[in-house]
PDB file of C-alpha atoms in Angstrom:
ATOM      1  CA  UNK A   1      13.141  -3.842   6.198  1.00 57.00           C
ATOM      2  CA  UNK A   2      14.148  -3.397   9.751  1.00 62.00           C
ATOM      3  CA  UNK A   3      12.043  -4.093  12.524  1.00 80.00           C
ATOM      4  CA  UNK A   4      13.113  -1.908  15.059  1.00 76.00           C
ATOM      5  CA  UNK A   5      13.434   1.887  13.877  1.00 75.00           C
ATOM      6  CA  UNK A   6      15.076   4.907  14.957  1.00 71.00           C
ATOM      7  CA  UNK A   7      16.006   8.064  14.371  1.00 73.00           C
ATOM      8  CA  UNK A   8      17.434  10.891  13.654  1.00 77.00           C
ATOM      9  CA  UNK A   9      21.269  10.387  13.452  1.00 77.00           C
ATOM     10  CA  UNK A  10      23.971  12.420  11.287  1.00 83.00           C
ATOM     11  CA  UNK A  11      24.299  10.728   8.149  1.00 85.00           C
ATOM     12  CA  UNK A  12      28.033   9.384   7.309  1.00 89.00           C
ATOM     13  CA  UNK A  13      29.680   9.538   3.986  1.00 89.00           C
ATOM     14  CA  UNK A  14      30.377   5.780   2.566  1.00 86.00           C
ATOM     15  CA  UNK A  15      32.108   6.411  -0.606  1.00 86.00           C
ATOM     16  CA  UNK A  16      29.623   7.900  -3.064  1.00 88.00           C
ATOM     17  CA  UNK A  17      26.313   7.698  -0.937  1.00 88.00           C
ATOM     18  CA  UNK A  18      25.508   8.529   2.810  1.00 87.00           C
ATOM     19  CA  UNK A  19      24.546   5.476   4.786  1.00 82.00           C
ATOM     20  CA  UNK A  20      21.549   6.427   5.931  1.00 79.00           C
ATOM     21  CA  UNK A  21      18.207   9.073   4.505  1.00 81.00           C
ATOM     22  CA  UNK A  22      14.900   9.963   6.143  1.00 76.00           C
ATOM     23  CA  UNK A  23      12.223  11.221   4.319  1.00 80.00           C
ATOM     24  CA  UNK A  24       9.589  13.916   5.235  1.00 80.00           C
ATOM     25  CA  UNK A  25       7.294  11.506   6.420  1.00 80.00           C
ATOM     26  CA  UNK A  26       9.994   9.707   8.903  1.00 77.00           C
ATOM     27  CA  UNK A  27       9.915  13.458  10.966  1.00 74.00           C
ATOM     28  CA  UNK A  28       6.196  13.400  10.557  1.00 72.00           C
ATOM     29  CA  UNK A  29       5.541   9.883  11.793  1.00 74.00           C
ATOM     30  CA  UNK A  30       8.169  11.292  14.826  1.00 67.00           C
ATOM     31  CA  UNK A  31       5.808  14.721  15.367  1.00 69.00           C
ATOM     32  CA  UNK A  32       2.544  12.592  15.141  1.00 71.00           C
ATOM     33  CA  UNK A  33       3.151  10.396  18.028  1.00 66.00           C
ATOM     34  CA  UNK A  34       3.344  13.369  20.275  1.00 63.00           C
ATOM     35  CA  UNK A  35       1.220  16.045  18.907  1.00 74.00           C
ATOM     36  CA  UNK A  36      -2.504  16.282  18.970  1.00 84.00           C
ATOM     37  CA  UNK A  37      -4.266  16.620  15.485  1.00 92.00           C
ATOM     38  CA  UNK A  38      -6.439  19.918  15.332  1.00 94.00           C
ATOM     39  CA  UNK A  39      -5.892  23.467  15.668  1.00 96.00           C
ATOM     40  CA  UNK A  40      -3.712  25.844  17.691  1.00 92.00           C
ATOM     41  CA  UNK A  41      -6.232  26.909  20.909  1.00 90.00           C
ATOM     42  CA  UNK A  42      -4.642  30.102  21.239  1.00 90.00           C
ATOM     43  CA  UNK A  43      -5.488  32.656  20.383  1.00 92.00           C
ATOM     44  CA  UNK A  44      -8.896  31.288  20.181  1.00 92.00           C
ATOM     45  CA  UNK A  45      -9.812  32.957  16.714  1.00 95.00           C
ATOM     46  CA  UNK A  46      -7.275  30.738  15.275  1.00 96.00           C
ATOM     47  CA  UNK A  47      -8.842  29.863  12.267  1.00 97.00           C
ATOM     48  CA  UNK A  48     -11.824  30.815  13.009  1.00 97.00           C
ATOM     49  CA  UNK A  49     -14.641  31.106   9.648  1.00 97.00           C
ATOM     50  CA  UNK A  50     -16.739  34.333   9.940  1.00 97.00           C
ATOM     51  CA  UNK A  51     -19.400  35.463   7.717  1.00 96.00           C
ATOM     52  CA  UNK A  52     -18.090  38.954   5.796  1.00 94.00           C
ATOM     53  CA  UNK A  53     -21.563  40.039   4.305  1.00 87.00           C
ATOM     54  CA  UNK A  54     -23.531  38.260   0.981  1.00 92.00           C
ATOM     55  CA  UNK A  55     -22.310  34.458   0.444  1.00 96.00           C
ATOM     56  CA  UNK A  56     -18.572  35.202   1.370  1.00 97.00           C
ATOM     57  CA  UNK A  57     -16.810  34.000   4.296  1.00 97.00           C
ATOM     58  CA  UNK A  58     -12.815  34.937   5.767  1.00 97.00           C
ATOM     59  CA  UNK A  59     -10.886  32.369   7.568  1.00 98.00           C
ATOM     60  CA  UNK A  60      -8.277  33.989   9.903  1.00 97.00           C
ATOM     61  CA  UNK A  61      -5.109  33.495  10.807  1.00 97.00           C
ATOM     62  CA  UNK A  62      -3.389  30.548  12.441  1.00 96.00           C
ATOM     63  CA  UNK A  63      -1.934  27.110  12.749  1.00 96.00           C
ATOM     64  CA  UNK A  64      -3.116  23.730  12.655  1.00 96.00           C
ATOM     65  CA  UNK A  65      -1.252  19.782  12.822  1.00 94.00           C
ATOM     66  CA  UNK A  66      -2.553  16.861  11.043  1.00 94.00           C
ATOM     67  CA  UNK A  67      -0.973  13.754  11.122  1.00 92.00           C
ATOM     68  CA  UNK A  68       3.151  15.322  12.091  1.00 89.00           C
ATOM     69  CA  UNK A  69       2.537  18.146   9.365  1.00 91.00           C
ATOM     70  CA  UNK A  70       2.293  21.854  10.261  1.00 93.00           C
ATOM     71  CA  UNK A  71       0.085  24.053   8.614  1.00 96.00           C
ATOM     72  CA  UNK A  72       0.168  28.024   9.170  1.00 96.00           C
ATOM     73  CA  UNK A  73      -2.430  30.662   7.561  1.00 97.00           C
ATOM     74  CA  UNK A  74      -0.505  34.051   7.836  1.00 96.00           C
ATOM     75  CA  UNK A  75      -3.452  35.867   6.262  1.00 97.00           C
ATOM     76  CA  UNK A  76      -6.808  36.389   6.193  1.00 97.00           C
ATOM     77  CA  UNK A  77      -7.784  34.344   3.815  1.00 97.00           C
ATOM     78  CA  UNK A  78     -11.709  34.815   2.050  1.00 96.00           C
ATOM     79  CA  UNK A  79     -14.028  32.429   0.047  1.00 97.00           C
ATOM     80  CA  UNK A  80     -17.201  32.915  -1.760  1.00 96.00           C
ATOM     81  CA  UNK A  81     -19.520  29.899  -1.054  1.00 97.00           C
ATOM     82  CA  UNK A  82     -21.673  28.705  -4.434  1.00 96.00           C
ATOM     83  CA  UNK A  83     -25.009  30.359  -4.851  1.00 96.00           C
ATOM     84  CA  UNK A  84     -27.835  28.854  -2.690  1.00 96.00           C
ATOM     85  CA  UNK A  85     -30.568  26.115  -4.275  1.00 96.00           C
ATOM     86  CA  UNK A  86     -33.335  27.771  -5.376  1.00 95.00           C
ATOM     87  CA  UNK A  87     -35.738  25.161  -3.383  1.00 96.00           C
ATOM     88  CA  UNK A  88     -33.456  22.922  -1.147  1.00 97.00           C
ATOM     89  CA  UNK A  89     -31.099  23.488   1.341  1.00 97.00           C
ATOM     90  CA  UNK A  90     -27.837  22.088   1.609  1.00 98.00           C
ATOM     91  CA  UNK A  91     -24.640  22.486   4.420  1.00 98.00           C
ATOM     92  CA  UNK A  92     -21.045  23.115   3.473  1.00 98.00           C
ATOM     93  CA  UNK A  93     -18.284  22.174   5.248  1.00 98.00           C
ATOM     94  CA  UNK A  94     -15.096  24.384   5.840  1.00 98.00           C
ATOM     95  CA  UNK A  95     -12.052  22.065   5.907  1.00 98.00           C
ATOM     96  CA  UNK A  96      -8.626  21.946   6.222  1.00 98.00           C
ATOM     97  CA  UNK A  97      -6.850  19.216   3.716  1.00 98.00           C
ATOM     98  CA  UNK A  98      -3.515  17.756   4.142  1.00 96.00           C
ATOM     99  CA  UNK A  99      -2.730  16.254   0.722  1.00 97.00           C
ATOM    100  CA  UNK A 100       0.210  13.551   0.403  1.00 93.00           C
ATOM    101  CA  UNK A 101       0.004  12.881  -3.248  1.00 95.00           C
ATOM    102  CA  UNK A 102      -0.316  16.602  -3.771  1.00 96.00           C
ATOM    103  CA  UNK A 103       2.281  17.710  -0.947  1.00 94.00           C
ATOM    104  CA  UNK A 104       0.486  20.767   0.228  1.00 95.00           C
ATOM    105  CA  UNK A 105      -2.159  21.893   3.169  1.00 97.00           C
ATOM    106  CA  UNK A 106      -4.966  24.131   2.294  1.00 97.00           C
ATOM    107  CA  UNK A 107      -8.232  25.107   3.345  1.00 98.00           C
ATOM    108  CA  UNK A 108     -11.261  24.247   0.848  1.00 98.00           C
ATOM    109  CA  UNK A 109     -14.872  24.326   0.830  1.00 98.00           C
ATOM    110  CA  UNK A 110     -16.960  21.254   0.539  1.00 98.00           C
ATOM    111  CA  UNK A 111     -20.083  21.806  -0.801  1.00 97.00           C
ATOM    112  CA  UNK A 112     -23.065  19.488   0.339  1.00 97.00           C
ATOM    113  CA  UNK A 113     -25.924  18.105  -1.626  1.00 97.00           C
ATOM    114  CA  UNK A 114     -29.253  19.908  -1.482  1.00 97.00           C
ATOM    115  CA  UNK A 115     -32.042  18.089   0.599  1.00 97.00           C
ATOM    116  CA  UNK A 116     -34.974  19.071   2.293  1.00 95.00           C
ATOM    117  CA  UNK A 117     -33.110  17.960   5.416  1.00 96.00           C
ATOM    118  CA  UNK A 118     -29.324  18.713   4.526  1.00 96.00           C
ATOM    119  CA  UNK A 119     -26.228  16.360   6.137  1.00 97.00           C
ATOM    120  CA  UNK A 120     -22.926  18.246   6.623  1.00 97.00           C
ATOM    121  CA  UNK A 121     -20.530  16.522   3.886  1.00 97.00           C
ATOM    122  CA  UNK A 122     -18.230  13.510   5.170  1.00 97.00           C
ATOM    123  CA  UNK A 123     -14.523  13.911   5.942  1.00 98.00           C
ATOM    124  CA  UNK A 124     -11.842  12.498   3.949  1.00 97.00           C
ATOM    125  CA  UNK A 125      -9.406  10.697   5.948  1.00 97.00           C
ATOM    126  CA  UNK A 126      -6.870   8.091   4.029  1.00 96.00           C
ATOM    127  CA  UNK A 127      -3.359   6.981   4.067  1.00 92.00           C
ATOM    128  CA  UNK A 128      -3.500   9.942   1.073  1.00 95.00           C
ATOM    129  CA  UNK A 129      -5.683  12.640   2.206  1.00 97.00           C
ATOM    130  CA  UNK A 130      -6.497  13.956   6.055  1.00 97.00           C
ATOM    131  CA  UNK A 131      -9.382  16.524   6.766  1.00 98.00           C
ATOM    132  CA  UNK A 132      -9.947  18.665   9.796  1.00 98.00           C
ATOM    133  CA  UNK A 133     -13.736  20.176   9.775  1.00 98.00           C
ATOM    134  CA  UNK A 134     -13.013  23.805  10.980  1.00 98.00           C
ATOM    135  CA  UNK A 135     -16.673  24.611   9.994  1.00 98.00           C
ATOM    136  CA  UNK A 136     -19.954  23.963   8.694  1.00 98.00           C
ATOM    137  CA  UNK A 137     -22.555  26.662   7.302  1.00 98.00           C
ATOM    138  CA  UNK A 138     -25.887  26.155   6.834  1.00 97.00           C
ATOM    139  CA  UNK A 139     -27.056  27.512   3.586  1.00 97.00           C
ATOM    140  CA  UNK A 140     -31.066  27.258   3.450  1.00 96.00           C
ATOM    141  CA  UNK A 141     -32.614  27.748  -0.417  1.00 96.00           C
ATOM    142  CA  UNK A 142     -32.701  31.152  -2.208  1.00 95.00           C
ATOM    143  CA  UNK A 143     -30.208  33.024   0.730  1.00 96.00           C
ATOM    144  CA  UNK A 144     -27.971  35.617  -1.217  1.00 95.00           C
ATOM    145  CA  UNK A 145     -25.841  36.073   1.962  1.00 95.00           C
ATOM    146  CA  UNK A 146     -24.568  34.166   5.433  1.00 95.00           C
ATOM    147  CA  UNK A 147     -24.906  35.754   8.734  1.00 95.00           C
ATOM    148  CA  UNK A 148     -22.509  34.260  11.680  1.00 95.00           C
ATOM    149  CA  UNK A 149     -25.608  32.406  13.210  1.00 94.00           C
ATOM    150  CA  UNK A 150     -25.269  30.100   9.992  1.00 96.00           C
ATOM    151  CA  UNK A 151     -22.095  29.346  10.836  1.00 97.00           C
ATOM    152  CA  UNK A 152     -21.728  26.187  13.354  1.00 97.00           C
ATOM    153  CA  UNK A 153     -18.105  27.016  14.742  1.00 97.00           C
ATOM    154  CA  UNK A 154     -16.330  22.939  14.234  1.00 97.00           C
ATOM    155  CA  UNK A 155     -12.896  23.311  16.173  1.00 96.00           C
ATOM    156  CA  UNK A 156     -13.697  22.349  19.458  1.00 94.00           C
ATOM    157  CA  UNK A 157     -15.225  19.235  18.021  1.00 95.00           C
ATOM    158  CA  UNK A 158     -12.924  16.379  17.951  1.00 93.00           C
ATOM    159  CA  UNK A 159     -14.646  14.303  15.638  1.00 95.00           C
ATOM    160  CA  UNK A 160     -14.638  16.799  13.130  1.00 97.00           C
ATOM    161  CA  UNK A 161     -11.164  18.840  14.364  1.00 96.00           C
ATOM    162  CA  UNK A 162     -10.232  19.114  17.512  1.00 94.00           C
ATOM    163  CA  UNK A 163      -7.450  21.234  19.272  1.00 93.00           C
ATOM    164  CA  UNK A 164      -3.749  20.516  19.433  1.00 90.00           C
ATOM    165  CA  UNK A 165      -2.451  19.007  22.458  1.00 79.00           C
ATOM    166  CA  UNK A 166       0.921  18.179  24.581  1.00 69.00           C
ATOM    167  CA  UNK A 167       2.122  21.571  23.242  1.00 61.00           C
ATOM    168  CA  UNK A 168      -0.198  23.969  25.875  1.00 55.00           C
ATOM    169  CA  UNK A 169      -1.244  24.170  29.148  1.00 53.00           C
ATOM    170  CA  UNK A 170      -4.159  26.804  28.850  1.00 57.00           C
ATOM    171  CA  UNK A 171      -6.847  26.914  26.061  1.00 67.00           C
ATOM    172  CA  UNK A 172      -8.613  30.079  25.348  1.00 70.00           C
ATOM    173  CA  UNK A 173     -12.537  29.345  25.230  1.00 72.00           C
ATOM    174  CA  UNK A 174     -13.664  33.094  24.676  1.00 74.00           C
ATOM    175  CA  UNK A 175     -14.619  32.812  21.033  1.00 76.00           C
ATOM    176  CA  UNK A 176     -15.855  29.762  21.267  1.00 72.00           C
ATOM    177  CA  UNK A 177     -18.329  30.141  23.893  1.00 75.00           C
ATOM    178  CA  UNK A 178     -19.064  33.662  21.172  1.00 76.00           C
ATOM    179  CA  UNK A 179     -19.545  31.745  18.131  1.00 75.00           C
ATOM    180  CA  UNK A 180     -21.520  29.009  19.906  1.00 74.00           C
ATOM    181  CA  UNK A 181     -24.175  31.549  21.781  1.00 73.00           C
ATOM    182  CA  UNK A 182     -24.550  33.200  17.961  1.00 73.00           C
ATOM    183  CA  UNK A 183     -25.501  29.928  16.700  1.00 70.00           C
ATOM    184  CA  UNK A 184     -27.756  28.560  19.069  1.00 68.00           C
ATOM    185  CA  UNK A 185     -29.434  32.440  18.821  1.00 69.00           C
ATOM    186  CA  UNK A 186     -30.068  31.902  15.379  1.00 64.00           C
ATOM    187  CA  UNK A 187     -32.411  28.966  15.617  1.00 58.00           C
ATOM    188  CA  UNK A 188     -35.995  29.161  15.863  1.00 55.00           C
ATOM    189  CA  UNK A 189     -37.165  25.400  16.038  1.00 55.00           C
ATOM    190  CA  UNK A 190     -39.061  24.281  19.563  1.00 53.00           C
ATOM    191  CA  UNK A 191     -36.293  21.302  20.250  1.00 56.00           C
ATOM    192  CA  UNK A 192     -33.585  24.204  19.957  1.00 64.00           C
ATOM    193  CA  UNK A 193     -35.860  26.975  21.752  1.00 64.00           C
ATOM    194  CA  UNK A 194     -35.833  24.627  24.433  1.00 67.00           C
ATOM    195  CA  UNK A 195     -32.124  23.681  24.406  1.00 66.00           C
ATOM    196  CA  UNK A 196     -31.518  27.817  24.410  1.00 67.00           C
ATOM    197  CA  UNK A 197     -33.622  28.211  27.367  1.00 70.00           C
ATOM    198  CA  UNK A 198     -31.590  25.520  28.974  1.00 71.00           C
ATOM    199  CA  UNK A 199     -28.284  26.909  27.747  1.00 72.00           C
ATOM    200  CA  UNK A 200     -29.120  30.018  29.415  1.00 74.00           C
ATOM    201  CA  UNK A 201     -29.907  29.127  32.592  1.00 70.00           C
TER     202      UNK A 201
END
C-alpha cells in the first residue's frame, strides 16, 4: 500500500499484465477534490420538483454531482406519492441517491413517518449510500392532491443539497425565489404570517 498516490498515467503492458490499473472510485476521488456536491445551478430549473395534480409530482431535467459521480436526468420524471393518512400528517423527502453497492444514481421518495407534528426524513450518508435532498413535501391528513405550496425546494439548502461550485461563475436564482414565495404564501400560522410580512418588506 503506497503512502504517495498519484494519477493518471498510461498503463504499460509488462508480459501479460499492465503495470497499473485504476478504478472508478479513483476517478471519483479525483473529481470530488475540487467539485462540490449538489445540483448544477444553471438553469434554475435543474431537477426542480413540481406538483402536477392529484398526488403526482414531476422532477425536471438536470444535472447533479455526488462525491465525484455525475448524474444527468434527460427527461422529466413523474412519481406518485403514497396516499395521505386519514388522521395524521407526514413529510416526504425527494432525494437523489448515490448507491455504490448497486452502482447507480437515481431519484427516489423517502416516505415520512405520520405524526401530529411530522419531521423531514433523515438523509442517508454512509460509505455506500449518499443522498441529496431535492425537496420536502408536506402531506396533510386526508388530502387527495398536492399543490406547489406544499413543496419546499431544498436544492439551495447546503445541509440537504446545495449547488455545485467551482465549475460555475454565476447562479440563476429566479426559480428559487418563485418557489420560496409560493411555499411561504401557502402557510397560515401566525408565526409564518409574521415571517411573510418580514419577507415582503
